[in-house]
CSV table of C-alpha atoms in Angstrom, one decimal:
chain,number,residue,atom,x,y,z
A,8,UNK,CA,-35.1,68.0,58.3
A,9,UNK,CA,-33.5,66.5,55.4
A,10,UNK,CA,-30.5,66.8,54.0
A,11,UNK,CA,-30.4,70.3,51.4
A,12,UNK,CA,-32.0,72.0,54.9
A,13,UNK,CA,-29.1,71.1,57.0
A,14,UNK,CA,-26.1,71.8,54.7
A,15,UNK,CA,-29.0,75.2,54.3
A,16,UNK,CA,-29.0,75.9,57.6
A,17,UNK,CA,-24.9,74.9,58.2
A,18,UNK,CA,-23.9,77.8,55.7
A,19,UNK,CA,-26.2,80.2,57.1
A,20,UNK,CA,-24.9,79.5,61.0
A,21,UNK,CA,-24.4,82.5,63.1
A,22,UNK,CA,-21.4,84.8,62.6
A,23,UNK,CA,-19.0,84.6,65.8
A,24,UNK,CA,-17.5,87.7,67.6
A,25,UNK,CA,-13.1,87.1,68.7
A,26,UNK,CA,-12.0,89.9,70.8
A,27,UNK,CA,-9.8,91.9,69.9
A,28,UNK,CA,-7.9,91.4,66.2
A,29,UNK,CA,-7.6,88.7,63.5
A,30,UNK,CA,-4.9,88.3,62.0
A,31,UNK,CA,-4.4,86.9,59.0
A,32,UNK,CA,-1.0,84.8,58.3
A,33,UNK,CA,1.1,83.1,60.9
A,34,UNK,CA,4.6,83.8,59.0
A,35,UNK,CA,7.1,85.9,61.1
A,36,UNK,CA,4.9,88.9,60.5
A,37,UNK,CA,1.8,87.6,61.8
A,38,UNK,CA,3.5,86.5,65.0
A,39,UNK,CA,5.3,89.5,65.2
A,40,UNK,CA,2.4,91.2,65.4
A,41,UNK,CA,0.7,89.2,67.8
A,42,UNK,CA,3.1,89.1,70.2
A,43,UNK,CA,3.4,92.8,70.3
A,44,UNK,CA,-0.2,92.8,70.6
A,45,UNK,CA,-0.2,90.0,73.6
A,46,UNK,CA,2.5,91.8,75.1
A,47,UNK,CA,0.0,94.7,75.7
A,48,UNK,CA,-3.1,92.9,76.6
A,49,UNK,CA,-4.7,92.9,73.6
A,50,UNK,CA,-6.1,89.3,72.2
A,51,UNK,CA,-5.7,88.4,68.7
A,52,UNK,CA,-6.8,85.0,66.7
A,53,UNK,CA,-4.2,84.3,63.9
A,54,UNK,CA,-5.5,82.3,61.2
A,55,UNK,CA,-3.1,80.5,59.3
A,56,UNK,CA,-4.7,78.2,56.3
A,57,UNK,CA,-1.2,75.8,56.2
A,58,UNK,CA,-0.7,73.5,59.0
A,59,UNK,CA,2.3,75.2,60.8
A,60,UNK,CA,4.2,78.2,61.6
A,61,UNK,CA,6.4,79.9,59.3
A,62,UNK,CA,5.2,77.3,56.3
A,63,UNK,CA,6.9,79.3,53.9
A,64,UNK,CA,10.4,78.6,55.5
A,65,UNK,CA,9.7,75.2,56.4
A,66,UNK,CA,8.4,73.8,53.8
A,67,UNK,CA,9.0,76.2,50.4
A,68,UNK,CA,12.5,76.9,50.5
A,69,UNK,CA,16.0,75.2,49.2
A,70,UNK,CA,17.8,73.4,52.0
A,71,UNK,CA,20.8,75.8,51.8
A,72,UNK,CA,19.2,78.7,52.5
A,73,UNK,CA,20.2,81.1,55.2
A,74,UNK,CA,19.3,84.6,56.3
A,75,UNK,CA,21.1,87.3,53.9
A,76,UNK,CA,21.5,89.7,56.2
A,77,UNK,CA,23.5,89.3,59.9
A,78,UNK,CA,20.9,88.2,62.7
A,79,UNK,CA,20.5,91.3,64.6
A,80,UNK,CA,19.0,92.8,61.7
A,81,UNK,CA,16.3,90.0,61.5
A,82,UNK,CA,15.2,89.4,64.7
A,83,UNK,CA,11.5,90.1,65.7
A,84,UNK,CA,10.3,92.3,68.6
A,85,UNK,CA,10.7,91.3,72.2
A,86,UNK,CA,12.9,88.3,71.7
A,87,UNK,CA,16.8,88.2,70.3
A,88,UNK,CA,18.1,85.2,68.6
A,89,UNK,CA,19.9,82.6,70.9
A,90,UNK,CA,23.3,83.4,71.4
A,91,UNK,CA,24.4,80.6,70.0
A,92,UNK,CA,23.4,80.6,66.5
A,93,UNK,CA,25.5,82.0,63.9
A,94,UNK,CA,25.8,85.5,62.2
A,95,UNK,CA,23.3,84.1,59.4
A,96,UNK,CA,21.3,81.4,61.1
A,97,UNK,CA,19.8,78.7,58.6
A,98,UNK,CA,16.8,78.3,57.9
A,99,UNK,CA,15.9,75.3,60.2
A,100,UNK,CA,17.3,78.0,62.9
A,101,UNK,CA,15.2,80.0,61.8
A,102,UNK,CA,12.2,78.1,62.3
A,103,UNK,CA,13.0,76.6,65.8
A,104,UNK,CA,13.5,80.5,66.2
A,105,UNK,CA,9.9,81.0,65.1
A,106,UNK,CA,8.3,77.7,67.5
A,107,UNK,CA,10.3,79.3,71.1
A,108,UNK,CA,9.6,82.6,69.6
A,109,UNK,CA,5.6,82.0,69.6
A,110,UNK,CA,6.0,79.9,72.7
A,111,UNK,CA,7.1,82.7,74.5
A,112,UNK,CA,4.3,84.9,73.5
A,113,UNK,CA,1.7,82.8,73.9
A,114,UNK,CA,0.6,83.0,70.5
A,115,UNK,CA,-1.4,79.9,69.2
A,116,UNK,CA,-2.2,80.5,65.4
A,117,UNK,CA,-5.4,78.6,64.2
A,118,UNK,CA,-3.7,76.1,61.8
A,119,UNK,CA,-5.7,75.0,58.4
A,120,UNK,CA,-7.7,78.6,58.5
A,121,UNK,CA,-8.7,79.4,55.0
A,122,UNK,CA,-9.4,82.9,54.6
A,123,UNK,CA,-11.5,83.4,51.5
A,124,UNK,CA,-13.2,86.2,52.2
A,125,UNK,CA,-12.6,89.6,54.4
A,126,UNK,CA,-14.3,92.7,54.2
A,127,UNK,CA,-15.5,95.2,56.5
A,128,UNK,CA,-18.9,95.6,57.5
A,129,UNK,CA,-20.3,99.1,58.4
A,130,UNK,CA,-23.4,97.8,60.3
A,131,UNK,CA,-21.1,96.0,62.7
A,132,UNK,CA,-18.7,98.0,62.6
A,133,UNK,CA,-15.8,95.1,62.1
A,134,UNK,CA,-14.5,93.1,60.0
A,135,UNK,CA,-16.0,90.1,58.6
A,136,UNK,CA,-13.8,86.9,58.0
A,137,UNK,CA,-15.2,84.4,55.6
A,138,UNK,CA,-13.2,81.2,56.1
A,139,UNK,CA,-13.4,78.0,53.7
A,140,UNK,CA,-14.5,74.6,54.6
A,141,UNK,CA,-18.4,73.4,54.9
A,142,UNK,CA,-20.4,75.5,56.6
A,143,UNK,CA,-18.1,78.5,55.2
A,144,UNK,CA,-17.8,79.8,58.7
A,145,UNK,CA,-17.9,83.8,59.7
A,146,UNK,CA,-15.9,85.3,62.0
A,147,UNK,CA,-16.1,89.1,62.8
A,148,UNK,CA,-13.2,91.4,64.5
A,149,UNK,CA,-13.0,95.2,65.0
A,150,UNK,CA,-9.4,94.9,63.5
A,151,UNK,CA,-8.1,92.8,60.7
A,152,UNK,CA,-4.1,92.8,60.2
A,153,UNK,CA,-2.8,91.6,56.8
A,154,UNK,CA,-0.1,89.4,57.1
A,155,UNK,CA,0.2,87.1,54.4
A,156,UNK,CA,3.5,89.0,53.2
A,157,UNK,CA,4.9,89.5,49.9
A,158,UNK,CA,6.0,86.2,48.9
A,159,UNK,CA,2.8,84.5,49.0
A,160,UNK,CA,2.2,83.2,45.5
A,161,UNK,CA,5.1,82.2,43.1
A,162,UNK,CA,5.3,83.9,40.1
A,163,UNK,CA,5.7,81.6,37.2
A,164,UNK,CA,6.0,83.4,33.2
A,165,UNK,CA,4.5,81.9,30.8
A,166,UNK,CA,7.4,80.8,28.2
A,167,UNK,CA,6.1,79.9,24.2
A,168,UNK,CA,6.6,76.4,23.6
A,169,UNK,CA,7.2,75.5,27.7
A,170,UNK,CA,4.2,72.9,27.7
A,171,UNK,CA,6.2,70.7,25.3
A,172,UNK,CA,9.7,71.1,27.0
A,173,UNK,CA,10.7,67.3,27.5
A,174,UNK,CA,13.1,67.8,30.9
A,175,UNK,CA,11.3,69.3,34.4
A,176,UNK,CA,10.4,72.8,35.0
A,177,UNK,CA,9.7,74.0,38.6
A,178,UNK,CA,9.5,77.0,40.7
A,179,UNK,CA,12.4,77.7,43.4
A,180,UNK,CA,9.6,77.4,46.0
A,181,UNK,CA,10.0,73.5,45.2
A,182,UNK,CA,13.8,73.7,45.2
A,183,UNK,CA,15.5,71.8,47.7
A,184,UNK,CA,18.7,70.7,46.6
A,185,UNK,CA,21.4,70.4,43.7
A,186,UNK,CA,21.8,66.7,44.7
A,187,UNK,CA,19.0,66.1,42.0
A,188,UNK,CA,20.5,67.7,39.4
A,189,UNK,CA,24.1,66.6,39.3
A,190,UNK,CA,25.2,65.8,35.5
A,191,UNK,CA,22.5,67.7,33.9
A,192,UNK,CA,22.1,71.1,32.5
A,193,UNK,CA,19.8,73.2,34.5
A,194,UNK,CA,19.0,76.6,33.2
A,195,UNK,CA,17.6,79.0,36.5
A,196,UNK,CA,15.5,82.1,35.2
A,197,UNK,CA,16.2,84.7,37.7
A,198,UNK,CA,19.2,86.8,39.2
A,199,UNK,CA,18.1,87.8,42.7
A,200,UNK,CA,19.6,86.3,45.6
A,201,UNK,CA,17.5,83.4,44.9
A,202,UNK,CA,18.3,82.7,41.1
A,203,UNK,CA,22.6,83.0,42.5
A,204,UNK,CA,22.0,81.0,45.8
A,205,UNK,CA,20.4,78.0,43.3
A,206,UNK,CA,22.8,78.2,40.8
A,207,UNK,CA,25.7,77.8,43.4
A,208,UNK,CA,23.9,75.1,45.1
A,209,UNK,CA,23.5,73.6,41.4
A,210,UNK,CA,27.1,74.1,40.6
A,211,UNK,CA,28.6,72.4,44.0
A,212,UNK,CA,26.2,69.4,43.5
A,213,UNK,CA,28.0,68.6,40.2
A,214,UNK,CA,25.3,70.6,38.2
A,215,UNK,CA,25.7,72.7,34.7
A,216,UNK,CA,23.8,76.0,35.6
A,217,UNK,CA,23.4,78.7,33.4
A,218,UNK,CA,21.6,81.8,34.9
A,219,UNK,CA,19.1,84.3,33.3
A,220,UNK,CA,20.2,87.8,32.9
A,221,UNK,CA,17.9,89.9,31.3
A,222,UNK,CA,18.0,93.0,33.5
A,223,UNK,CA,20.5,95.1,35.1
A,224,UNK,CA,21.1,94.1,38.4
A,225,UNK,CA,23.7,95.2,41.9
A,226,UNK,CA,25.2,92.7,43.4
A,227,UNK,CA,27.6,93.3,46.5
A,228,UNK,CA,29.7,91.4,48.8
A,229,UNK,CA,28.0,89.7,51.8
A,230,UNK,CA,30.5,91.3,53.7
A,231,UNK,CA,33.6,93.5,53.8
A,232,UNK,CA,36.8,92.9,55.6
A,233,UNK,CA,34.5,90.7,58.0
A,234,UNK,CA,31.5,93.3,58.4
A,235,UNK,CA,27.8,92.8,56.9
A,236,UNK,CA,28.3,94.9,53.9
A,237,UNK,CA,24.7,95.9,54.7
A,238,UNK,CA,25.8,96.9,58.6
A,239,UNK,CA,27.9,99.2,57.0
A,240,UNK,CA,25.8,100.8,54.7
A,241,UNK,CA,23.2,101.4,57.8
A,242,UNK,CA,26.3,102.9,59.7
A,243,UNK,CA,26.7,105.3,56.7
A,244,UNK,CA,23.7,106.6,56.4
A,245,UNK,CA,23.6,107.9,59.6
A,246,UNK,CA,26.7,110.3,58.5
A,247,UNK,CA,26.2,110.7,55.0
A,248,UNK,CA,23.8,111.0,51.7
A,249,UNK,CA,22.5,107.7,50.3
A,250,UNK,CA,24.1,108.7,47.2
A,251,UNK,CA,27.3,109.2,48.8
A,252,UNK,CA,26.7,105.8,50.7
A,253,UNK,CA,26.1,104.1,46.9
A,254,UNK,CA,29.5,105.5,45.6
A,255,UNK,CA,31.2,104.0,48.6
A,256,UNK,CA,29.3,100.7,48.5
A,257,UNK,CA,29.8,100.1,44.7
A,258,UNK,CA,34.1,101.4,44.9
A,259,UNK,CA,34.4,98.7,47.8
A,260,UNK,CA,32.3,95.7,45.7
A,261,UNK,CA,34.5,96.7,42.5
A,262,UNK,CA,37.6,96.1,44.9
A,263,UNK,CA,36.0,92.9,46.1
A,264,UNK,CA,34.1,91.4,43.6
A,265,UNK,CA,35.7,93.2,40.1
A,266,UNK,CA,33.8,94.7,37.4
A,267,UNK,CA,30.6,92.4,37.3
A,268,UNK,CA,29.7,94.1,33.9
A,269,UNK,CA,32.0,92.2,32.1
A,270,UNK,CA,30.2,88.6,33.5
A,271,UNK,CA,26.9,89.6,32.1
A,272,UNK,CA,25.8,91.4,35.1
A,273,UNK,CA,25.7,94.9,34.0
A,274,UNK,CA,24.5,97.6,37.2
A,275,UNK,CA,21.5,100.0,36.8
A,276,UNK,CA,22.6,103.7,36.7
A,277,UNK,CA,20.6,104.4,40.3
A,278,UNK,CA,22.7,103.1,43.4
A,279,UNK,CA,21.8,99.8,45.7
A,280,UNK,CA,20.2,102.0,48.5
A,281,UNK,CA,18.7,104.8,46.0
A,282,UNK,CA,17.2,102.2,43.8
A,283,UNK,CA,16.0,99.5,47.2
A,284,UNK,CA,14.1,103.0,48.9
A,285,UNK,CA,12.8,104.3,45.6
A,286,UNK,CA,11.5,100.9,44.0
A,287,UNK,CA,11.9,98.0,47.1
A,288,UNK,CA,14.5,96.1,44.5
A,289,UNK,CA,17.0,94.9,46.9
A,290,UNK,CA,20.9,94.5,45.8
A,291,UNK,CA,22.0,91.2,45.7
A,292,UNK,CA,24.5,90.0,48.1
A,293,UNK,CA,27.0,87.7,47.1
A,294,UNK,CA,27.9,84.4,48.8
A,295,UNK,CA,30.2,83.0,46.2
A,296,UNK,CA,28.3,82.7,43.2
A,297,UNK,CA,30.6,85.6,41.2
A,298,UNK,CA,33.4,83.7,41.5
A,299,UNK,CA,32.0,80.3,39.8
A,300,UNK,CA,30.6,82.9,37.2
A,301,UNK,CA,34.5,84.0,37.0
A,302,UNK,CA,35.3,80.9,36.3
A,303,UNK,CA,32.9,79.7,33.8
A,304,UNK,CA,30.7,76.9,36.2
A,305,UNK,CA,27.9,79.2,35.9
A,306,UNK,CA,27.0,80.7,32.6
A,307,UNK,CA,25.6,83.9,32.2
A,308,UNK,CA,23.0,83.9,29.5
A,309,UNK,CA,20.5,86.5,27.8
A,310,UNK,CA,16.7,86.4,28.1
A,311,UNK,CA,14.4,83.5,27.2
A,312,UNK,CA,12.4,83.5,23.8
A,313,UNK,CA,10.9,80.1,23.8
A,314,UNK,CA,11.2,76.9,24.9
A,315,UNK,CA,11.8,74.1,22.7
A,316,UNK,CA,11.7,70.0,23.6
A,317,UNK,CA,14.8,70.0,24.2
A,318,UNK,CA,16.0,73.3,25.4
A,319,UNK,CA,15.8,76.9,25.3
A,320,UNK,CA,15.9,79.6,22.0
A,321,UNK,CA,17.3,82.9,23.3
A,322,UNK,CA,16.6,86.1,22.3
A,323,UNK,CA,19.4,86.6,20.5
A,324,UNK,CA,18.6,83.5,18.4
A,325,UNK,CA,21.0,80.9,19.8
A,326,UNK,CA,19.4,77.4,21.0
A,327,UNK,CA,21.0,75.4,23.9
A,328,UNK,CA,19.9,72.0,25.2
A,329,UNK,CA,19.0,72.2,28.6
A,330,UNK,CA,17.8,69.0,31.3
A,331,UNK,CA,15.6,71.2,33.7
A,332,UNK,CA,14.4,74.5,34.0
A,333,UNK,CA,13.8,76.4,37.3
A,334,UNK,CA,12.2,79.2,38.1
A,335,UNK,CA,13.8,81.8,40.2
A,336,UNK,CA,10.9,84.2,39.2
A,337,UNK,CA,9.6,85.4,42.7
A,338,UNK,CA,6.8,85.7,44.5
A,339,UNK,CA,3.3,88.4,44.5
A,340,UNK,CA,1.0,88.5,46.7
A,341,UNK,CA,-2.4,86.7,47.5
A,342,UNK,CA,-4.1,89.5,49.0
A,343,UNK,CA,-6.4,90.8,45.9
A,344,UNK,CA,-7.8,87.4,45.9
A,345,UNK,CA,-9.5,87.6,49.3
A,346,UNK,CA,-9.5,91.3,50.6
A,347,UNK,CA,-12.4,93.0,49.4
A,348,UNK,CA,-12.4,96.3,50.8
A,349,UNK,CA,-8.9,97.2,50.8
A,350,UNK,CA,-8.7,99.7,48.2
A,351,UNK,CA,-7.5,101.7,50.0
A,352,UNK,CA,-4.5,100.9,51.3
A,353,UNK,CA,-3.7,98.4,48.3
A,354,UNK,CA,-3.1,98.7,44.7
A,355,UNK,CA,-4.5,96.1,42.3
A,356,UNK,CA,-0.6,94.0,42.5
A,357,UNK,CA,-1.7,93.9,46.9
A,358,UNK,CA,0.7,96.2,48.1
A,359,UNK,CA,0.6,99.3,50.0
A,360,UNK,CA,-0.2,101.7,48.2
A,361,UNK,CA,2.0,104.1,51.3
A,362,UNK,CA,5.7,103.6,50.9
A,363,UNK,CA,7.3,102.7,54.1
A,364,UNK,CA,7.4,103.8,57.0
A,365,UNK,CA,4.1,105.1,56.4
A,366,UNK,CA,1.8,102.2,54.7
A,367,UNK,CA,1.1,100.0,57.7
A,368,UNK,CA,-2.3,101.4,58.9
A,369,UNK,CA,-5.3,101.7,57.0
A,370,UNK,CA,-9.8,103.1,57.1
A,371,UNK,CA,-11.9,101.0,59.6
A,372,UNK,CA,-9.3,99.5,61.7
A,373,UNK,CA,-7.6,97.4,58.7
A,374,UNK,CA,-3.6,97.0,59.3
A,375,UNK,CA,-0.7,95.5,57.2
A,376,UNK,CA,2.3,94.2,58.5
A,377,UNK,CA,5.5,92.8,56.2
A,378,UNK,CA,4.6,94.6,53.3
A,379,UNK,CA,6.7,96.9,53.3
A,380,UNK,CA,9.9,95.7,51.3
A,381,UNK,CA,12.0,96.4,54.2
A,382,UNK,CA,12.2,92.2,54.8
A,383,UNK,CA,12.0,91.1,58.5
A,384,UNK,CA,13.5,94.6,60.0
A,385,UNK,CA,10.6,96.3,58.3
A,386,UNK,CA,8.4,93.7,59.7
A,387,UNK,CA,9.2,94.4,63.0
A,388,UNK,CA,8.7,98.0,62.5
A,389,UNK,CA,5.1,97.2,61.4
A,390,UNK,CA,4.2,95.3,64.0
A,391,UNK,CA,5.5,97.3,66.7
A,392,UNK,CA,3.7,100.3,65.0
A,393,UNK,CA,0.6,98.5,64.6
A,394,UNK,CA,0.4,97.3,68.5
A,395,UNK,CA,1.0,100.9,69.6
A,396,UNK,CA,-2.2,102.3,67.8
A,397,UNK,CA,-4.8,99.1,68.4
A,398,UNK,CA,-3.7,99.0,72.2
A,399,UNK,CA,-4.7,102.9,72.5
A,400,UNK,CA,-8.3,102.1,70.9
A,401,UNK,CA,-8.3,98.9,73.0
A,402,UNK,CA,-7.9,100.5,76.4
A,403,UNK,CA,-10.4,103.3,75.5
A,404,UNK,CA,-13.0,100.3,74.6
A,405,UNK,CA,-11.7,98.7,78.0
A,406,UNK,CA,-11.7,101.7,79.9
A,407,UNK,CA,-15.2,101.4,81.5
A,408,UNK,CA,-16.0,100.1,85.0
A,409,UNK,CA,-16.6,96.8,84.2
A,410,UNK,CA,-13.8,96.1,82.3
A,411,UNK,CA,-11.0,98.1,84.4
A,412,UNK,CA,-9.6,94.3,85.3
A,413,UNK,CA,-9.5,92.8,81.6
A,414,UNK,CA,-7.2,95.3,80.6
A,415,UNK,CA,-3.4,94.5,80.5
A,416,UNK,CA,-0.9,96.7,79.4
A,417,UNK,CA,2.6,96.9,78.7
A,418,UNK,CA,4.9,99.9,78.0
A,419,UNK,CA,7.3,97.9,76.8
A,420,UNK,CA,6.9,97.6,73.1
């Protein structure tokens, strides 16, 4: 046979059946899932197209970064954090958390699995995997779980005049450390908890950050006379409105933090919790960056209009020289690129089209998991979810004769 009927014959190769589920992503939601799933008996592949576990947090994130919110509210099913890390582990924590967290589960993602195609397939009633690589190889599953998150592409506008910009621009998903930057004048595009963490970083490491304003935006304390200001607002909620938990919040982070509409950080006229259940936008929560704003090290400026060579033209027509420019833009996600048959349960952007609690389960046996704006606590409520309602289809399919000693359960998760 010569050579055009091998590589023939290699892409046409045989599709291959996995028990159970695939499941696509190997971040925290992925495992979460499939350790849920494990804990109940039910087999799951994970494909995961990087080359280790929680890539994301390993290797695209800014060496200062630590979880926002107090451990407890970000640990995943079935296994607490050691007791030894801190309130807000970092994100090397993090990570090792991830590796025992696996470990303990059993759960051995399938490392440098490119999915670049899924969609279900009536005739065999599962879903077909297309991964990448010769041979394009096809792998077929009665349930496919999306878990390639929210954050799985950087966004990244597209300034006038950026591709002549003499200095550096990069995304914060290349961001490691102000170290690089000290002397220069770095302007960060973004005010979410990413856009303030960098231009604090910046700002200790000797930088000149000025930080992009161009929307309204809540920030709150971290915490509050010790507490995580967002333990207390869960503790609220149980006893009041959320608008009446928004009036408290924002009196307490005027106490705390002043009136942040006279730094350039004006609020929007819907609450932090009313606004983060209607819309996902989450408050953002202070670590320090308000007082070097307060202080003028960081410099609250308008939006962008162009880029020059040497700088930046705001829309208010002022010019400023800048060194670098950094991106603290956010993410989207990847999913419309490779999900063909999830129209319904995401919108063209790959999101749920449900709001949470609800927009985890889909048609044909097609779940989501860490979609849900709701970060890792949300995650965890997917997955656990999600493991409930394939374990009940799983021990009807197991339920026969023959199979009465493949079947492992657990009413545990």
């Amino acid at each position: 046979m010569d050579g055009e009927g091998e590589a023939h014959q290699e892409r046409r190769r045989p599709a291959a059946w996995v028990p159970g589920a695939i499941i696509v992503g190997a971040g925290p939601s992925g495992l979460a899932a499939a350790a849920c799933l494990a804990a109940r008996g039910v087999p799951a592949t994970v494909l995961e197209m990087s080359d280790s576990l929680a890539s994301t947090w390993r290797h695209r994130t800014y060496d200062r970064l630590t979880l926002h919110l107090p451990k407890r509210f970000c640990q995943l099913p079935l296994l607490p954090f050691p007791e030894g890390y801190p309130a807000y582990p970092s994100k090397d924590q993090f990570v090792a958390y991830m590796e025992a967290y696996a470990a303990a589960a059993g759960v051995a993602p399938r490392f440098g699995a490119r999915v670049e195609e899924a969609a279900f397939d009536p005739a065999a009633g599962a879903w077909a995997v297309r991964l990448g690589g010769e041979g394009g190889e096809l792998l077929l599953a009665r349930w496919l779980v999306v878990a390639t998150g929210e954050n799985a592409v950087p966004r990244k506008p597209a300034f006038p005049g950026a591709a002549r910009f003499a200095g550096r621009v990069m995304h914060t998903r290349d961001y490691k450390s102000g170290e690089a930057f000290a002397g220069k004048k770095v302007l960060v595009v973004g005010c979410g908890n990413s856009g303030m963490e960098v231009s604090l970083d910046l700002c200790r490491h000797g930088a000149k950050p000025s930080m992009v304003v161009r929307n309204t935006v809540h920030v709150l304390p971290r915490e509050m006379l010790g507490i995580s200001t967002f333990g207390i607002a869960m503790a609220l909620l149980k006893l009041f409105s959320v608008q009446v938990v928004d009036r408290i919040l924002l009196a307490a982070a005027r106490v705390v933090l002043g009136d942040t509409g006279k730094l350039g950080l004006r609020r929007p006229k819907t609450g932090p919790m009313e606004l983060k259940n209607l819309t996902g936008r989450t408050p953002v929560l202070d670590v320090g960056t308000i007082g070097h704003i307060k202080t003028g090290k960081i410099k609250v400026v308008g939006a962008v209009k162009e880029v020059t060579p040497c700088g930046v033209r705001f829309a208010d027509g002022e010019e400023e020289q800048f060194d670098a420019i950094i991106l603290a833009t956010g993410y989207r996600s990847n999913v419309p690129s490779w999900l063909k048959d999830g129209g319904e349960v995401f919108t063209r952007e790959g999101m749920p089209k449900v709001p949470f609690p609800n927009g985890w389960k889909g048609k044909n046996g097609l779940y989501t998991v860490g979609f849900s704006q709701r970060g890792l606590l949300g995650a965890s409520s997917d997955a656990l979810n999600i493991a409930r309602d394939i374990h009940c289809q799983w021990k009807d399919m197991m339920s026969g004769p023959a199979n009465n000693n493949v079947l492992q359960s657990s009413d545990n998760v």
